[in-house]
Tab-separated table of C-alpha atoms in Angstrom:
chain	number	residue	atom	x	y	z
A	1	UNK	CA	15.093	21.012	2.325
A	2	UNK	CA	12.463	22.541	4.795
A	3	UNK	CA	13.378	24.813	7.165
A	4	UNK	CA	14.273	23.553	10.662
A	5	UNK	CA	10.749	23.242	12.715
A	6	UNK	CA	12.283	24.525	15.734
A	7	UNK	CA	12.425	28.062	13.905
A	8	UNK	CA	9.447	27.795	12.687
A	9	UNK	CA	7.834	27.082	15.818
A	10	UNK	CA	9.275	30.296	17.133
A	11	UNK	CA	7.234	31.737	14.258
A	12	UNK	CA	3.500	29.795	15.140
A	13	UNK	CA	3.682	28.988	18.699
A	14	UNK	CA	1.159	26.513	20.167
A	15	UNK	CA	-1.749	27.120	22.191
A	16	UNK	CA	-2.072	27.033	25.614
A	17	UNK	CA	-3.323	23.390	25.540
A	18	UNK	CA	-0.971	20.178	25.990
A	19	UNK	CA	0.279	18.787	22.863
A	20	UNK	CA	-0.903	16.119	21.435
A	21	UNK	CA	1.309	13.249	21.174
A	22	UNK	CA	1.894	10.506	18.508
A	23	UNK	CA	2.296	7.091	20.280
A	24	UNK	CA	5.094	5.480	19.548
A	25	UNK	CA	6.982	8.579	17.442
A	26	UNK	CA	11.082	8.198	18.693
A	27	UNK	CA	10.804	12.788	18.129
A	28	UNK	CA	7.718	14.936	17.570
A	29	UNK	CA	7.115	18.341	16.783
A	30	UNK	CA	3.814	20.108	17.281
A	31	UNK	CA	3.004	23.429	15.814
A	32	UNK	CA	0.130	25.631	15.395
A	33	UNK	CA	-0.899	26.966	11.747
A	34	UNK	CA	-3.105	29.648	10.583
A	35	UNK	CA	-2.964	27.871	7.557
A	36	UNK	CA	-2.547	23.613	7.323
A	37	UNK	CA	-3.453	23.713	3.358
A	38	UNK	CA	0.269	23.996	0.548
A	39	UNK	CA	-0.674	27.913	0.648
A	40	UNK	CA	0.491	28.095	4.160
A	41	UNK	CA	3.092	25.522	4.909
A	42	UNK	CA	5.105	26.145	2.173
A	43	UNK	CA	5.262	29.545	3.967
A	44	UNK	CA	5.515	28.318	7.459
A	45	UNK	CA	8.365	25.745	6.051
A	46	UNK	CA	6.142	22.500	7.299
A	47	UNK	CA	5.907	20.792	3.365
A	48	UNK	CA	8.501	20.517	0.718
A	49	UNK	CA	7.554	21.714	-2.663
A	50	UNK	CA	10.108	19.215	-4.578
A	51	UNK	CA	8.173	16.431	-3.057
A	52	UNK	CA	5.197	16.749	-4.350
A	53	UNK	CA	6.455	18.261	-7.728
A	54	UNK	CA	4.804	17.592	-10.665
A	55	UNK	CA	2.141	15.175	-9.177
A	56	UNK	CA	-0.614	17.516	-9.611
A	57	UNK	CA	-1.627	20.315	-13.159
A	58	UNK	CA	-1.161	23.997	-12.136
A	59	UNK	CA	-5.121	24.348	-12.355
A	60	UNK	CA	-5.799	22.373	-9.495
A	61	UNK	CA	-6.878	24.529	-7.182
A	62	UNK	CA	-6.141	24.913	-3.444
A	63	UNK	CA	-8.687	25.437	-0.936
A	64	UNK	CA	-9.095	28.746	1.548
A	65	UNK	CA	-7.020	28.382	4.900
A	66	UNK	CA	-7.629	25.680	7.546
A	67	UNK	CA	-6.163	26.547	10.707
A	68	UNK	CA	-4.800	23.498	13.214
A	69	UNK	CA	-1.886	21.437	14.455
A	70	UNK	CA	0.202	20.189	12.356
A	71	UNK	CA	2.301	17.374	13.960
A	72	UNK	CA	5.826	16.179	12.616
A	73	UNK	CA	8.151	13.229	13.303
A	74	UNK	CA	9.644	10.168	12.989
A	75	UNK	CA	9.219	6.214	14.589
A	76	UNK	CA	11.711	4.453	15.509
A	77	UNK	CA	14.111	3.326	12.458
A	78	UNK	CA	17.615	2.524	11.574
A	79	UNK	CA	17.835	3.917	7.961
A	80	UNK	CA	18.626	7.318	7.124
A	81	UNK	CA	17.788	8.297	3.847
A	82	UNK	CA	14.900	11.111	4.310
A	83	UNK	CA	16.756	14.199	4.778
A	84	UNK	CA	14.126	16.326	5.703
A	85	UNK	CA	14.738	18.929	9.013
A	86	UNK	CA	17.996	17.812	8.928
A	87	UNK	CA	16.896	14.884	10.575
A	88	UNK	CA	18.607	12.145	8.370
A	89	UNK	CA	15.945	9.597	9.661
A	90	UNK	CA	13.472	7.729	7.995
A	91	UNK	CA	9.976	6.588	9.075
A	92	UNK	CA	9.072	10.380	9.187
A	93	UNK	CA	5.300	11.579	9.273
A	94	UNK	CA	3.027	14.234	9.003
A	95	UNK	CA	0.015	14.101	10.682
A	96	UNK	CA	-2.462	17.508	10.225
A	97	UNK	CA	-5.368	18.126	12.740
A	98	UNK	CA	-7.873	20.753	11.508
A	99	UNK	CA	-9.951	22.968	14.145
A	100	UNK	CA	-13.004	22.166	12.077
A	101	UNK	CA	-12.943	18.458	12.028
A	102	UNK	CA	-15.442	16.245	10.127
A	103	UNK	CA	-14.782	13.075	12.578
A	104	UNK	CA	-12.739	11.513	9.874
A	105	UNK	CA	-9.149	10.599	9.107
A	106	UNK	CA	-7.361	9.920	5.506
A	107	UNK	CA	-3.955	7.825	5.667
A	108	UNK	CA	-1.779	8.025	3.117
A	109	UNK	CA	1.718	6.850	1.805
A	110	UNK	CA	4.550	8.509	-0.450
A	111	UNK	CA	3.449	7.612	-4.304
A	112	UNK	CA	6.984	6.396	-6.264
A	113	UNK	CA	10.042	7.159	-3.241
A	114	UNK	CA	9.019	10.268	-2.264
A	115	UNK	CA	8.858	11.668	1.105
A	116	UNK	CA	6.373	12.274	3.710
A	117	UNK	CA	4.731	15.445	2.005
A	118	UNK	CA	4.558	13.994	-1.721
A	119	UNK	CA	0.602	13.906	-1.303
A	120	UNK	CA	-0.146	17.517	-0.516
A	121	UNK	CA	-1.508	19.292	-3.000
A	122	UNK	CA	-2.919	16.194	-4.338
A	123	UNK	CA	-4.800	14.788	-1.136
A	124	UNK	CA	-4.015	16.390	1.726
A	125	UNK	CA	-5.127	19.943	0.678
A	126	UNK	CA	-8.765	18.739	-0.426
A	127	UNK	CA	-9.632	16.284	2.007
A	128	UNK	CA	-8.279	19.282	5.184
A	129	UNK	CA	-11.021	21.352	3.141
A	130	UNK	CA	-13.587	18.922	3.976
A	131	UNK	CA	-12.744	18.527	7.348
A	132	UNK	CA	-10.612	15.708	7.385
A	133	UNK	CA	-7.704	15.036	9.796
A	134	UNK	CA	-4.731	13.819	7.233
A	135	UNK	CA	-1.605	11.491	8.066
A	136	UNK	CA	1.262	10.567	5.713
A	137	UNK	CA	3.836	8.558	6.133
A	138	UNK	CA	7.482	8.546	3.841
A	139	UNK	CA	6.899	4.374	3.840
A	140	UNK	CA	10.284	4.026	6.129
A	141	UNK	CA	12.730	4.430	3.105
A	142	UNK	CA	13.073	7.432	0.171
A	143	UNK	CA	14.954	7.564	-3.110
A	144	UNK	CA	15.767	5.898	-5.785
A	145	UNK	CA	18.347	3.953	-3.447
A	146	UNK	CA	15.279	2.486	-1.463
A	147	UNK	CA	16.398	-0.885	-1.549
A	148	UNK	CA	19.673	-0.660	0.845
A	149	UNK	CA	16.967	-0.587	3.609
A	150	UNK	CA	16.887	-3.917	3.264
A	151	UNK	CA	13.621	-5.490	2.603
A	152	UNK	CA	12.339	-2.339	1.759
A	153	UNK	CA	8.808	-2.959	0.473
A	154	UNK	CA	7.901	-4.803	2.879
A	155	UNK	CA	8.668	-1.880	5.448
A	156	UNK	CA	6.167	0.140	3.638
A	157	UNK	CA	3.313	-1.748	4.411
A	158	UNK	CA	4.358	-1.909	8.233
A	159	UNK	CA	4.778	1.847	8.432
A	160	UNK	CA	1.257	2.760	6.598
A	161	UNK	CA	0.154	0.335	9.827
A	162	UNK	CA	1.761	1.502	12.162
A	163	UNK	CA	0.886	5.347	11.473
A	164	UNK	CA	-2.784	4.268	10.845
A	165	UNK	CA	-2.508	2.997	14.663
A	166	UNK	CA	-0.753	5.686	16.218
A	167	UNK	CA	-3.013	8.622	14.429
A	168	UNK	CA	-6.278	6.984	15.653
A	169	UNK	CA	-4.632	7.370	18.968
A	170	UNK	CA	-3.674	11.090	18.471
A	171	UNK	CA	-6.731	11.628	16.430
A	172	UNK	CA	-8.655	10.868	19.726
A	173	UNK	CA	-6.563	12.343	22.024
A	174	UNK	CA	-6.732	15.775	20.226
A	175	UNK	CA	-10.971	15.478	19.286
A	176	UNK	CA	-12.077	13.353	22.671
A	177	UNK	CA	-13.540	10.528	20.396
A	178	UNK	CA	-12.078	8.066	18.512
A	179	UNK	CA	-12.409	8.550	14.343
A	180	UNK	CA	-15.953	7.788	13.099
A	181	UNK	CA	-14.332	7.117	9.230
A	182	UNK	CA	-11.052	6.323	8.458
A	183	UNK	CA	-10.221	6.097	4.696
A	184	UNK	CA	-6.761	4.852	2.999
A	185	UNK	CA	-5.772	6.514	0.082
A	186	UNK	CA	-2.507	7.084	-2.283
A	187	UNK	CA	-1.010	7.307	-5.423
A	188	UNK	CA	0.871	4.844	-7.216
A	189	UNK	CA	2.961	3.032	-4.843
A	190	UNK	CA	0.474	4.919	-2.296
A	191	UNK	CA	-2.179	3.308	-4.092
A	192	UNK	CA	-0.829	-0.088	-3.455
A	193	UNK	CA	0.068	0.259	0.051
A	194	UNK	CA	-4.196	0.921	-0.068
A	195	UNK	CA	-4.612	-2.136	-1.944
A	196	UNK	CA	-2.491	-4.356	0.211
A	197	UNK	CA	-4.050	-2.818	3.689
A	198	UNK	CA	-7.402	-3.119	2.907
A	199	UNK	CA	-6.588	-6.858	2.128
A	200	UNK	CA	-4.060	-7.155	5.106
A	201	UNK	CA	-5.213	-4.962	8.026
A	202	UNK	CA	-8.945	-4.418	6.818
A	203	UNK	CA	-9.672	-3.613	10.528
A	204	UNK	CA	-7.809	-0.246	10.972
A	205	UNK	CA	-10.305	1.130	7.953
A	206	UNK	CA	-13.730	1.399	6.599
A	207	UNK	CA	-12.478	1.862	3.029
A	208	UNK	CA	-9.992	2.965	0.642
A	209	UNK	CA	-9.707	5.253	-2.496
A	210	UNK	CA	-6.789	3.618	-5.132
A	211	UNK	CA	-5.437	5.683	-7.303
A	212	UNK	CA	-3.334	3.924	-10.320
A	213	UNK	CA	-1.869	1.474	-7.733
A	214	UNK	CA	0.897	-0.831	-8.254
A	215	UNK	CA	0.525	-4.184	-8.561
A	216	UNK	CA	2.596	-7.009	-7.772
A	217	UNK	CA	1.930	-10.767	-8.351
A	218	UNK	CA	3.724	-13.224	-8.086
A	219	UNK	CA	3.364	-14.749	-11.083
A	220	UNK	CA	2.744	-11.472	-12.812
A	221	UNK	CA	2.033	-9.282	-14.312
A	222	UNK	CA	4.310	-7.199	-12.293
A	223	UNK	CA	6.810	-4.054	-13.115
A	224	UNK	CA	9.721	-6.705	-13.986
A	225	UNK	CA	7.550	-8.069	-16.639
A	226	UNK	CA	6.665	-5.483	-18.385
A	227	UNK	CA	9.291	-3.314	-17.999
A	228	UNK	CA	12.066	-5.345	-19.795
A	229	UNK	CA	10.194	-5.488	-22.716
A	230	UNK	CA	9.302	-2.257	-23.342
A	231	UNK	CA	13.351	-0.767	-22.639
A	232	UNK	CA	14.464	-3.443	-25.635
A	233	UNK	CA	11.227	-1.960	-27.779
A	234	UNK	CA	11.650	1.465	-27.611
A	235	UNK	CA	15.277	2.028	-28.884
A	236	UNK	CA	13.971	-0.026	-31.953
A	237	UNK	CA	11.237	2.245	-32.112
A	238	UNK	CA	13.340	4.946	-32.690
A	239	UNK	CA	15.818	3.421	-34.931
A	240	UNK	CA	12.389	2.783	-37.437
A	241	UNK	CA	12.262	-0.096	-36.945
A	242	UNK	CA	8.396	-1.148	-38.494
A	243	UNK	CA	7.876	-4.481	-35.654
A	244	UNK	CA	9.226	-2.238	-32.226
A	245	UNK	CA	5.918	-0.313	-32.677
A	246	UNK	CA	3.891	-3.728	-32.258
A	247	UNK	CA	6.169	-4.719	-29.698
A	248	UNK	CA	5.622	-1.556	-27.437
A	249	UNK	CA	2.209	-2.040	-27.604
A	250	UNK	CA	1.813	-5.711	-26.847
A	251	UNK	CA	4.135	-5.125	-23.511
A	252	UNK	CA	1.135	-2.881	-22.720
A	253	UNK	CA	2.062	1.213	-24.039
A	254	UNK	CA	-1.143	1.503	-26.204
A	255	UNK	CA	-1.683	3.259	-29.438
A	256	UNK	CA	-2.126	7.056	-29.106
A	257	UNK	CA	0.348	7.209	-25.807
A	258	UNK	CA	3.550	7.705	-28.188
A	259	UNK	CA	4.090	11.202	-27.474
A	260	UNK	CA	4.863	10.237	-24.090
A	261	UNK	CA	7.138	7.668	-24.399
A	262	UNK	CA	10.500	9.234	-24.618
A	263	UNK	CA	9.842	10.721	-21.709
A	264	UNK	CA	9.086	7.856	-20.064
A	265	UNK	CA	12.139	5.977	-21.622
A	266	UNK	CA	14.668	8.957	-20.114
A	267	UNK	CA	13.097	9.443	-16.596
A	268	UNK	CA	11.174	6.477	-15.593
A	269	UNK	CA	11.002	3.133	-17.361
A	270	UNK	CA	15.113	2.466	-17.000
A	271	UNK	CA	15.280	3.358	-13.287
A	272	UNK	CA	12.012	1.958	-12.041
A	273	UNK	CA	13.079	-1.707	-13.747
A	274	UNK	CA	16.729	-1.472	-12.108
A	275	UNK	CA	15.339	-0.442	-8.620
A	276	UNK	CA	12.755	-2.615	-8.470
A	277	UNK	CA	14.395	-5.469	-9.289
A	278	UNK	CA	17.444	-4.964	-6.954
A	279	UNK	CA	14.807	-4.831	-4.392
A	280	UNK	CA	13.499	-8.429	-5.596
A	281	UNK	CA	16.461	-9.776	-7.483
A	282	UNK	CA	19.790	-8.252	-5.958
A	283	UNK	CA	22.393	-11.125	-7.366
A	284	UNK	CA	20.666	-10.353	-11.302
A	285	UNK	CA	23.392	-8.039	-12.086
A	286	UNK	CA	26.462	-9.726	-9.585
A	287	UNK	CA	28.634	-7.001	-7.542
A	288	UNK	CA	26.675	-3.992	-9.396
A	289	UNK	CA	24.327	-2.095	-7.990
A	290	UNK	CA	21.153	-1.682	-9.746
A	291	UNK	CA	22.460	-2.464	-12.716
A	292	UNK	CA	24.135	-0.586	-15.886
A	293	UNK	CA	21.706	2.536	-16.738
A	294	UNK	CA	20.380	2.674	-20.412
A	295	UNK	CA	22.566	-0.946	-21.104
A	296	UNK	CA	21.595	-2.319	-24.444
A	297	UNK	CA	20.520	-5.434	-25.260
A	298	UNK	CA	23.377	-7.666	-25.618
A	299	UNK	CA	25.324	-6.266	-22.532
A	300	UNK	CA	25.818	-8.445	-19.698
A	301	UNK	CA	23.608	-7.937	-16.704
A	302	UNK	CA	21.611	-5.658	-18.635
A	303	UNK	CA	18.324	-5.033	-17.306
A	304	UNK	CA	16.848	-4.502	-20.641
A	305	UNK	CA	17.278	-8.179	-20.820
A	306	UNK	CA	15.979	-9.366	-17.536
A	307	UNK	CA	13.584	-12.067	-17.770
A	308	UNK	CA	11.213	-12.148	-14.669
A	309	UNK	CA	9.884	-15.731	-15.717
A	310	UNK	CA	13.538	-17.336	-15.997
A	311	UNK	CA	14.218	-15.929	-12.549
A	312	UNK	CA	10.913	-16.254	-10.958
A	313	UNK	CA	12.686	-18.991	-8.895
A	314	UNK	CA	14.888	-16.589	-7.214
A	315	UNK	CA	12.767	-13.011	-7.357
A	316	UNK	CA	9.123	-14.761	-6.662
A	317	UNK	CA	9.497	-15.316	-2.874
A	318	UNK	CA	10.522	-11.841	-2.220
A	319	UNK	CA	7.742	-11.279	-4.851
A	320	UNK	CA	5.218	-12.878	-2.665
A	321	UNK	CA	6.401	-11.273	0.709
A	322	UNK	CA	3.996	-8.305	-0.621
A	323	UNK	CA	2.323	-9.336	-3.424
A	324	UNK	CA	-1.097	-8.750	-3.942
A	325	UNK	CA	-4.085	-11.226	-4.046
A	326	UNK	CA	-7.015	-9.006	-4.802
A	327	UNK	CA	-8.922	-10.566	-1.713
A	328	UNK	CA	-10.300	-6.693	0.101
A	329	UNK	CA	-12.478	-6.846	2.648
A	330	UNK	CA	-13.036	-3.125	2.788
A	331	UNK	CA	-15.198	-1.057	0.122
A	332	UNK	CA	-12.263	0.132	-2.624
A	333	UNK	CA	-12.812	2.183	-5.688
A	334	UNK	CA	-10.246	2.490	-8.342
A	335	UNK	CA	-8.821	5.066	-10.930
A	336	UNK	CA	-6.690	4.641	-13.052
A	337	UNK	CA	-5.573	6.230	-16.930
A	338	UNK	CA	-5.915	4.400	-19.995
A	339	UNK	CA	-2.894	6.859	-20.931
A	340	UNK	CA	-0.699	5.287	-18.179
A	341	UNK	CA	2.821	4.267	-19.705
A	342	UNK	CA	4.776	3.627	-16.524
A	343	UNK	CA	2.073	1.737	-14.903
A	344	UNK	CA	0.254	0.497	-18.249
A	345	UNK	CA	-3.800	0.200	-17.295
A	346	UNK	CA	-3.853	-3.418	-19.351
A	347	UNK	CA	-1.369	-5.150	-17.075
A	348	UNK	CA	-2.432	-3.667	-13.946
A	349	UNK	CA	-5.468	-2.005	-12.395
A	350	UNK	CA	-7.261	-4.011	-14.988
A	351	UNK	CA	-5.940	-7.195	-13.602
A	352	UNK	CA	-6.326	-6.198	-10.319
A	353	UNK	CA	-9.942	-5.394	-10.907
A	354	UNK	CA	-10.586	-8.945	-12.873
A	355	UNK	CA	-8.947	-10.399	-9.329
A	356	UNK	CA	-11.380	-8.207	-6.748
A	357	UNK	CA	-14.898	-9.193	-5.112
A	358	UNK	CA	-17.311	-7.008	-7.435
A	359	UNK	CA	-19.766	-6.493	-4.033
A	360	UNK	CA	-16.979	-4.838	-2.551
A	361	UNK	CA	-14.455	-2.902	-5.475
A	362	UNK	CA	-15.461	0.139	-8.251
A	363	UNK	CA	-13.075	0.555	-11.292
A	364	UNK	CA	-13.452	3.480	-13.073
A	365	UNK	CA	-10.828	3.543	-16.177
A	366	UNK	CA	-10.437	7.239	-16.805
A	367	UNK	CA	-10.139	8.156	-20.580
A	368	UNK	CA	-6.560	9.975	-21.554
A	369	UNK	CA	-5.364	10.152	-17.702
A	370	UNK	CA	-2.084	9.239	-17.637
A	371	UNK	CA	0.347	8.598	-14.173
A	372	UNK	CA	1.527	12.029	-13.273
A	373	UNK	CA	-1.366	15.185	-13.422
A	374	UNK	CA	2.075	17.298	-14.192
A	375	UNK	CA	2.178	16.171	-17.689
A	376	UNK	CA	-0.896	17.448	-18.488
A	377	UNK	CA	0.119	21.055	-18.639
A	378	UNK	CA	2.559	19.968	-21.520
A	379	UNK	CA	-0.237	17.768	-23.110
A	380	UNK	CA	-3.337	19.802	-22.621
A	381	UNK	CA	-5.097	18.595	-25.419
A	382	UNK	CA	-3.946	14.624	-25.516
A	383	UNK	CA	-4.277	14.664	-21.623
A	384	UNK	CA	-6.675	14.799	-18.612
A	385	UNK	CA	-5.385	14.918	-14.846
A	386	UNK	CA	-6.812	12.140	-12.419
A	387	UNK	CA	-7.191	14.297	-9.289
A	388	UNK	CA	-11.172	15.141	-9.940
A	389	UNK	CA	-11.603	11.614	-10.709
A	390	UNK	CA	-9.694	10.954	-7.085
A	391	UNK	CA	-12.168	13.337	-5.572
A	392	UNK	CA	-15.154	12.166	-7.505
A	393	UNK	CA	-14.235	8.470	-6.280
A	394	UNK	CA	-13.774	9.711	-3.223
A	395	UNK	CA	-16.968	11.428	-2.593
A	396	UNK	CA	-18.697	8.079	-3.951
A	397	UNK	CA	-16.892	6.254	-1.436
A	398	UNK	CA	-18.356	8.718	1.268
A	399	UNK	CA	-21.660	7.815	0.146
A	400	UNK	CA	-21.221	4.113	-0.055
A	401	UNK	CA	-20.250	3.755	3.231
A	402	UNK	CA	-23.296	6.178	4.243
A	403	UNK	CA	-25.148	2.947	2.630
A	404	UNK	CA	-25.448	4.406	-0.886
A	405	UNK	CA	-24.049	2.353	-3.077
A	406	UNK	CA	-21.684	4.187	-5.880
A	407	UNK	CA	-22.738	3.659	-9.975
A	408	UNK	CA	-20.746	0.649	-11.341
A	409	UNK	CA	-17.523	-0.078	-12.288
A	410	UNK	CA	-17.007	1.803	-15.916
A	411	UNK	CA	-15.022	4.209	-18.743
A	412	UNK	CA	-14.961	7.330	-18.006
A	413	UNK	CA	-15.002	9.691	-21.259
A	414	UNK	CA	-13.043	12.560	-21.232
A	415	UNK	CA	-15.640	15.657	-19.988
A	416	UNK	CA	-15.788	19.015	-21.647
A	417	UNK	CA	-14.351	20.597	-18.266
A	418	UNK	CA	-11.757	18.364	-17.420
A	419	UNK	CA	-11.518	20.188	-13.684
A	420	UNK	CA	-14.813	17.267	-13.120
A	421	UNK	CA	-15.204	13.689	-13.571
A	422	UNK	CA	-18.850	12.033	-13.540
A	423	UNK	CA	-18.047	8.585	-12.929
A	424	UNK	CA	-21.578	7.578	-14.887
């Protein structure tokens, strides 16, 4: 929980100039920091540690100081789940206005259902550095209860639109001209709000950075169909049984990535499938509520079981209401792990990349990334993290829109310092 910003405020007051204001925002605050980067607001109280826990490896490093404004708040919503200031209201942002500002602005969304600050030490701390404003939203809905927002997903991609609207405005207001650059960016589920904007609202941006997004089709693949299999696999794995292995791998989980499959198995693949497909497919499992956790095969509603292409006449229109069609009309460059077992590289990024206009998308696969950077402090040797390959695709998107074009799509080996990432 962060502390209450009207404390904190009492701590950093604000200059003598007028606020600026977020258009739209139902409650603002505005505060003045010595120090916008995780170093200082986890001081000040304006991020939340848990939220962006275990995203990132300890060795990333966070930049020097960059004083500014640092604006928090919330649009107009009716859900409550984000608890954050004890405001029990969702559609809460963060918007971060550096002194020294570069006449750009990154957008962002919460990766998995994390809150507002989840991209941090990740994103926001690096691209403040380079003199970047930085706006994030929480998507309108947090937690692993997301889908009692009704509609949920398709919230997210209104509220990455709506914030990308309202901080041009306050970008402007606060700097006198409107944004020369604004890039989209994210993580996982952040990475497909980029995906889906850049194909959707391609307008509002002149590119976007995609980092292991999630993709949903409509006739898949998609997390229900790759999900199921892999939660009736992996028990058999375990048991020894000599065909599970086979079966793990043809749902996607290469060879090599075994060491990181119980973990997967206990914190992610089980949930993800039952949340996501309440979401899409609410009357699966009857009066429950996202299902039976851990259910084995055999037991009724069990998601372990759940076919996506028996019920793709009941999930696929709510499927389609944010699927994905690979049509951008924005520069986009991709990263993704070939180590990724909750987003597996095969039935994702690789699709998408097979379904993008090659004049206007870079894929880089990145060698031994896998979806969190956290798990590479337990794997130091079997793992790389993905954030210098974010910055590296980053920088090359800088360029290509400077009319530079950026080296083609490719694999990237792992480097002998894994704090860089050539992308040729």
């Amino acid at each position: 929980m962060l502390l209450p910003l009207v404390l904190v405020l009492a701590l950093t007051p604000p200059t003598a100039a007028v606020p600026v204001t977020v258009p739209g925002a139902e409650h603002q605050q505005f505060a003045r920091l010595a120090d916008l980067t995780t170093t200082g607001t986890t001081l000040s109280g304006h991020t939340d540690p848990a939220d962006w826990a275990g995203l990132t490896s300890t060795a990333l490093p966070v930049p020097s100081a960059v004083p500014g404004i640092q604006i928090d708040g919330y649009f107009p919503d009716t859900s409550r789940t984000n608890t954050n200031h004890g405001w029990q209201h969702d559609a809460q942002f963060v918007l971060r206005l550096p002194d020294r500002w570069n006449g750009g602005l990154v957008v962002t969304g919460a990766p998995g259902v994390r809150e507002q600050y989840a991209n941090d030490r990740a994103i926001s701390d690096w691209v403040l550095s380079r003199g970047y404003a930085f706006a994030a939203t929480d998507k309108g809905n947090t937690g692993a209860q997301f889908y009692r927002d009704g509609r949920a997903m398709e919230e997210w991609n209104h509220r990455f639109t709506q914030l990308t609207t309202a901080a041009r405005t306050a970008v402007t207001r606060r700097y006198g001209h409107a944004p020369r650059r604004t890039i989209a960016t994210g993580i996982s589920n952040g990475g497909y709000l980029v995906r889906w904007q850049l194909e959707n609202r391609p307008h509002l941006y002149d590119g976007g950075v995609d980092w292991e997004g999630t993709l949903w089709t409509v006739d898949g693949p998609n997390p229900l169909t790759f999900l199921p299999p892999v939660l009736r696999a992996y028990p058999a794995y375990v048991a020894g049984d000599p065909s599970a292995h086979a079966a793990m791998v043809a749902a996607g989980f290469p060879a090599g990535t075994e060491f990181l499959w119980d973990y997967h198995y206990r914190y992610y693949w089980d949930l993800t499938q039952r949340i996501y497909r309440e979401e899409f497919d609410p009357r699966f499992d009857g009066d429950l509520e996202a299902g039976v956790p851990f259910c084995a095969s055999g037991t009724p509603s069990c998601d372990t079981d759940y076919s996506y292409a028996s019920r793709r006449r009941i999930a696929g229109p709510a499927v389609s209401r944010v699927a994905l069609t690979g049509r951008v009309k924005r520069p986009l460059l991709t990263v993704h792990g070939t180590y990724d077992v909750l987003l597996p590289i095969s039935q994702d990024s690789d699709v998408y990349a097979a379904m993008t206009p090659d004049r206007l998308h870079r894929y880089y696969r990145v060698e031994q990334g896998t979806h969190v950077d956290g798990l590479v402090d337990a794997h130091p040797d079997r793992l790389r993290p993905l954030a210098p390959c974010h910055r590296s695709a980053f920088v090359a998107l800088e360029r290509w829109l400077d009319g530079v074009a950026p080296p083609e799509s490719a694999t990237l080996p792992r480097p002998t310092d894994v704090s860089t990432c050539p992308l040729s």
